[in-house]
PDB file of C-alpha atoms and ligand atoms in Angstrom:
ATOM      1  CA  MET N  99     -50.493 -54.631  21.514  1.00 91.00           C
ATOM      2  CA  GLU N 100     -52.144 -51.414  22.643  1.00 97.00           C
ATOM      3  CA  ASN N 101     -50.214 -49.084  24.934  1.00 97.00           C
ATOM      4  CA  GLN N 102     -52.992 -49.219  27.506  1.00 97.00           C
ATOM      5  CA  GLU N 103     -52.718 -52.996  27.705  1.00 98.00           C
ATOM      6  CA  LEU N 104     -48.967 -52.765  28.207  1.00 98.00           C
ATOM      7  CA  VAL N 105     -49.467 -50.253  31.026  1.00 98.00           C
ATOM      8  CA  VAL N 106     -51.841 -52.670  32.772  1.00 98.00           C
ATOM      9  CA  LEU N 107     -49.139 -55.351  32.574  1.00 98.00           C
ATOM     10  CA  ALA N 108     -46.519 -52.935  33.934  1.00 98.00           C
ATOM     11  CA  LYS N 109     -48.795 -52.229  36.905  1.00 98.00           C
ATOM     12  CA  LYS N 110     -49.079 -55.962  37.480  1.00 98.00           C
ATOM     13  CA  ALA N 111     -45.278 -56.262  37.368  1.00 98.00           C
ATOM     14  CA  MET N 112     -44.983 -53.452  39.922  1.00 98.00           C
ATOM     15  CA  GLU N 113     -46.756 -55.648  42.490  1.00 98.00           C
ATOM     16  CA  GLN N 114     -43.599 -57.781  42.673  1.00 98.00           C
ATOM     17  CA  ALA N 115     -41.264 -54.846  43.312  1.00 98.00           C
ATOM     18  CA  TYR N 116     -38.762 -55.354  46.082  1.00 99.00           C
ATOM     19  CA  ALA N 117     -38.269 -51.817  47.325  1.00 98.00           C
ATOM     20  CA  PRO N 118     -37.973 -51.869  51.138  1.00 98.00           C
ATOM     21  CA  TYR N 119     -35.471 -48.990  51.150  1.00 98.00           C
ATOM     22  CA  SER N 120     -36.901 -46.383  48.805  1.00 98.00           C
ATOM     23  CA  LYS N 121     -40.526 -47.607  49.026  1.00 98.00           C
ATOM     24  CA  PHE N 122     -40.667 -46.479  45.393  1.00 98.00           C
ATOM     25  CA  LYS N 123     -42.050 -49.410  43.437  1.00 98.00           C
ATOM     26  CA  VAL N 124     -41.558 -49.576  39.690  1.00 98.00           C
ATOM     27  CA  GLY N 125     -42.982 -51.951  37.109  1.00 98.00           C
ATOM     28  CA  ALA N 126     -42.095 -52.431  33.457  1.00 98.00           C
ATOM     29  CA  ALA N 127     -43.614 -54.381  30.584  1.00 98.00           C
ATOM     30  CA  LEU N 128     -41.382 -54.844  27.540  1.00 98.00           C
ATOM     31  CA  LEU N 129     -43.000 -55.803  24.230  1.00 98.00           C
ATOM     32  CA  ALA N 130     -40.802 -57.816  21.875  1.00 98.00           C
ATOM     33  CA  LYS N 131     -41.303 -57.683  18.098  1.00 98.00           C
ATOM     34  CA  ASP N 132     -42.479 -61.310  18.186  1.00 98.00           C
ATOM     35  CA  GLY N 133     -45.336 -60.273  20.480  1.00 98.00           C
ATOM     36  CA  ARG N 134     -43.945 -61.646  23.692  1.00 98.00           C
ATOM     37  CA  VAL N 135     -44.066 -59.459  26.796  1.00 98.00           C
ATOM     38  CA  PHE N 136     -41.404 -59.496  29.510  1.00 98.00           C
ATOM     39  CA  LEU N 137     -42.234 -58.061  32.900  1.00 98.00           C
ATOM     40  CA  GLY N 138     -39.822 -56.508  35.358  1.00 98.00           C
ATOM     41  CA  CYS N 139     -39.793 -54.759  38.719  1.00 99.00           C
ATOM     42  CA  ASN N 140     -37.117 -52.973  40.685  1.00 98.00           C
ATOM     43  CA  VAL N 141     -35.045 -55.208  42.944  1.00 98.00           C
ATOM     44  CA  GLU N 142     -33.298 -53.232  45.675  1.00 98.00           C
ATOM     45  CA  ASN N 143     -30.378 -54.270  47.818  1.00 98.00           C
ATOM     46  CA  ALA N 144     -29.021 -53.284  51.233  1.00 98.00           C
ATOM     47  CA  SER N 145     -25.943 -52.249  49.292  1.00 98.00           C
ATOM     48  CA  PHE N 146     -27.906 -49.599  47.399  1.00 98.00           C
ATOM     49  CA  GLY N 147     -25.676 -49.569  44.318  1.00 97.00           C
ATOM     50  CA  ALA N 148     -26.566 -53.203  43.656  1.00 98.00           C
ATOM     51  CA  THR N 149     -30.181 -52.220  42.989  1.00 98.00           C
ATOM     52  CA  ILE N 150     -31.606 -53.188  39.613  1.00 98.00           C
ATOM     53  CA  CYS N 151     -34.272 -51.041  37.973  1.00 98.00           C
ATOM     54  CA  ALA N 152     -37.526 -52.480  36.630  1.00 98.00           C
ATOM     55  CA  GLU N 153     -36.606 -51.724  33.004  1.00 98.00           C
ATOM     56  CA  ARG N 154     -33.309 -53.571  33.235  1.00 98.00           C
ATOM     57  CA  THR N 155     -34.941 -56.506  34.977  1.00 98.00           C
ATOM     58  CA  ALA N 156     -37.393 -56.838  32.074  1.00 98.00           C
ATOM     59  CA  MET N 157     -34.697 -56.394  29.424  1.00 98.00           C
ATOM     60  CA  THR N 158     -32.305 -58.851  31.079  1.00 98.00           C
ATOM     61  CA  LYS N 159     -35.049 -61.448  31.322  1.00 98.00           C
ATOM     62  CA  ALA N 160     -35.795 -61.079  27.619  1.00 98.00           C
ATOM     63  CA  ILE N 161     -32.177 -61.146  26.464  1.00 98.00           C
ATOM     64  CA  SER N 162     -31.497 -64.222  28.573  1.00 98.00           C
ATOM     65  CA  GLU N 163     -34.416 -65.934  26.815  1.00 98.00           C
ATOM     66  CA  GLY N 164     -32.785 -65.263  23.443  1.00 98.00           C
ATOM     67  CA  VAL N 165     -35.038 -62.368  22.413  1.00 98.00           C
ATOM     68  CA  ARG N 166     -33.276 -59.426  20.774  1.00 98.00           C
ATOM     69  CA  GLU N 167     -35.815 -57.187  19.053  1.00 98.00           C
ATOM     70  CA  PHE N 168     -38.266 -54.939  20.845  1.00 98.00           C
ATOM     71  CA  GLU N 169     -40.985 -52.446  20.048  1.00 98.00           C
ATOM     72  CA  LYS N 170     -41.759 -50.592  23.226  1.00 98.00           C
ATOM     73  CA  ILE N 171     -41.673 -50.621  26.998  1.00 98.00           C
ATOM     74  CA  ALA N 172     -44.259 -49.368  29.492  1.00 98.00           C
ATOM     75  CA  VAL N 173     -43.047 -48.082  32.848  1.00 98.00           C
ATOM     76  CA  VAL N 174     -45.124 -47.192  35.915  1.00 98.00           C
ATOM     77  CA  ALA N 175     -44.260 -46.186  39.476  1.00 98.00           C
ATOM     78  CA  SER N 176     -46.091 -46.401  42.770  1.00 98.00           C
ATOM     79  CA  SER N 177     -45.917 -42.611  43.162  1.00 98.00           C
ATOM     80  CA  GLY N 178     -48.465 -42.357  40.373  1.00 97.00           C
ATOM     81  CA  ASP N 179     -46.314 -39.792  38.579  1.00 98.00           C
ATOM     82  CA  TYR N 180     -44.539 -40.319  35.266  1.00 98.00           C
ATOM     83  CA  ALA N 181     -41.422 -42.409  35.906  1.00 96.00           C
ATOM     84  CA  ALA N 182     -39.027 -41.896  33.040  1.00 96.00           C
ATOM     85  CA  PRO N 183     -36.192 -44.452  32.869  1.00 98.00           C
ATOM     86  CA  CYS N 184     -32.944 -43.503  34.600  1.00 98.00           C
ATOM     87  CA  GLY N 185     -29.816 -42.805  32.569  1.00 98.00           C
ATOM     88  CA  ILE N 186     -28.399 -46.308  32.841  1.00 98.00           C
ATOM     89  CA  CYS N 187     -31.721 -47.846  31.782  1.00 98.00           C
ATOM     90  CA  ARG N 188     -31.965 -45.500  28.785  1.00 98.00           C
ATOM     91  CA  GLN N 189     -28.552 -46.699  27.676  1.00 98.00           C
ATOM     92  CA  VAL N 190     -29.429 -50.385  28.192  1.00 98.00           C
ATOM     93  CA  LEU N 191     -32.709 -49.999  26.293  1.00 98.00           C
ATOM     94  CA  TYR N 192     -30.896 -48.173  23.492  1.00 98.00           C
ATOM     95  CA  GLU N 193     -28.657 -51.183  22.905  1.00 97.00           C
ATOM     96  CA  PHE N 194     -31.607 -53.286  21.777  1.00 97.00           C
ATOM     97  CA  MET N 195     -34.381 -50.884  20.766  1.00 98.00           C
ATOM     98  CA  PRO N 196     -32.916 -47.603  19.508  1.00 97.00           C
ATOM     99  CA  GLU N 197     -36.059 -47.032  17.448  1.00 98.00           C
ATOM    100  CA  GLY N 198     -38.318 -48.063  20.320  1.00 98.00           C
ATOM    101  CA  GLU N 199     -40.919 -46.193  22.309  1.00 98.00           C
ATOM    102  CA  VAL N 200     -41.340 -45.633  26.028  1.00 98.00           C
ATOM    103  CA  VAL N 201     -44.894 -45.540  27.360  1.00 98.00           C
ATOM    104  CA  LEU N 202     -45.251 -43.651  30.648  1.00 98.00           C
ATOM    105  CA  ASP N 203     -48.341 -43.453  32.773  1.00 98.00           C
ATOM    106  CA  SER N 204     -49.451 -40.979  35.399  1.00 97.00           C
ATOM    107  CA  PHE N 205     -52.471 -41.906  37.504  1.00 90.00           C
ATOM    108  CA  THR N 206     -53.829 -38.385  37.161  1.00 95.00           C
ATOM    109  CA  GLU N 207     -52.582 -37.265  33.736  1.00 96.00           C
ATOM    110  CA  GLY N 208     -52.809 -40.461  31.713  1.00 95.00           C
ATOM    111  CA  MET N 209     -50.366 -41.876  29.223  1.00 98.00           C
ATOM    112  CA  LYS N 210     -47.436 -40.197  27.556  1.00 98.00           C
ATOM    113  CA  VAL N 211     -45.530 -41.891  24.736  1.00 98.00           C
ATOM    114  CA  MET N 212     -41.971 -40.872  23.946  1.00 98.00           C
ATOM    115  CA  LYS N 213     -39.362 -42.144  21.545  1.00 98.00           C
ATOM    116  CA  LEU N 214     -36.305 -43.563  23.254  1.00 98.00           C
ATOM    117  CA  LYS N 215     -34.267 -41.311  20.952  1.00 98.00           C
ATOM    118  CA  GLU N 216     -35.968 -38.278  22.518  1.00 98.00           C
ATOM    119  CA  LEU N 217     -34.986 -39.507  25.970  1.00 98.00           C
ATOM    120  CA  LEU N 218     -31.442 -40.318  24.874  1.00 98.00           C
ATOM    121  CA  PRO N 219     -30.289 -38.028  22.064  1.00 97.00           C
ATOM    122  CA  MET N 220     -27.084 -39.137  20.318  1.00 95.00           C
ATOM    123  CA  GLY N 221     -27.172 -42.458  22.152  1.00 95.00           C
ATOM    124  CA  PHE N 222     -24.014 -44.510  22.134  1.00 96.00           C
ATOM    125  CA  ARG N 223     -24.057 -47.871  20.281  1.00 92.00           C
ATOM    126  CA  GLY N 224     -21.673 -50.690  19.488  1.00 88.00           C
ATOM    127  CA  GLU N 225     -21.172 -49.385  15.941  1.00 88.00           C
ATOM    128  CA  ASP N 226     -19.651 -46.252  17.459  1.00 89.00           C
ATOM    129  CA  ILE N 227     -16.772 -48.312  18.819  1.00 92.00           C
ATOM    130  CA  LYS N 228     -14.098 -48.074  16.147  1.00 89.00           C
TER     131      LYS N 228
HETATM  132  N1  THU F  90     -35.988 -47.194  39.564  1.00 85.18           N
HETATM  133  C1  THU F  90     -36.443 -47.994  38.554  1.00 85.18           C
HETATM  134  O1  THU F  90     -36.824 -49.147  38.779  1.00 85.18           O
HETATM  135  N2  THU F  90     -36.444 -47.477  37.294  1.00 85.18           N
HETATM  136  C2  THU F  90     -36.015 -46.233  36.956  1.00 85.18           C
HETATM  137  O2  THU F  90     -35.846 -45.926  35.798  1.00 85.18           O
HETATM  138  C3  THU F  90     -35.777 -45.261  38.034  1.00 85.18           C
HETATM  139  C4  THU F  90     -35.472 -45.847  39.373  1.00 85.18           C
HETATM  140  C5  THU F  90     -35.963 -47.734  40.925  1.00 85.18           C
HETATM  141  C6  THU F  90     -34.602 -47.995  41.472  1.00 85.18           C
HETATM  142  C7  THU F  90     -34.845 -47.893  42.965  1.00 85.18           C
HETATM  143  O3  THU F  90     -35.293 -49.155  43.435  1.00 85.18           O
HETATM  144  C8  THU F  90     -35.983 -46.907  43.095  1.00 85.18           C
HETATM  145  O4  THU F  90     -36.577 -46.825  41.819  1.00 85.18           O
HETATM  146  C9  THU F  90     -35.562 -45.524  43.554  1.00 85.18           C
HETATM  147  O5  THU F  90     -34.545 -45.028  42.774  1.00 85.18           O
END
């Protein structure tokens, strides 16, 4: 699937964002190696720390459906600026797609594609637990 198509799906996912506190809506579209796409949005909570980011929503949906291998994830935010995944999301994505790509989109500057390994150098994985 083309990056542009994945960005369109991420924008669609953003429409479902529940962000009454920050007003910062985020959408994610995660492409699995089998071609399936899992959408996610941020889900905030009155207890702010219980908030779940869009990327983790998408990944958790996929994992809970038995999918384990992924190619890339597109992420967009209502600000229109590039919205790079937060630290926790980088770590969660790294668990399942260390070789994966992150597609970011800015309304004014267009798409930017980065390797997850660029966003999380020396990422920690299960095999490091000895
Ligand atoms: N957020 C995401 O959904 N993804 C990120 O990677 C960064 C932050 C959400 C969490 C919260 O609902 C809002 O953006 C502001 O932090």
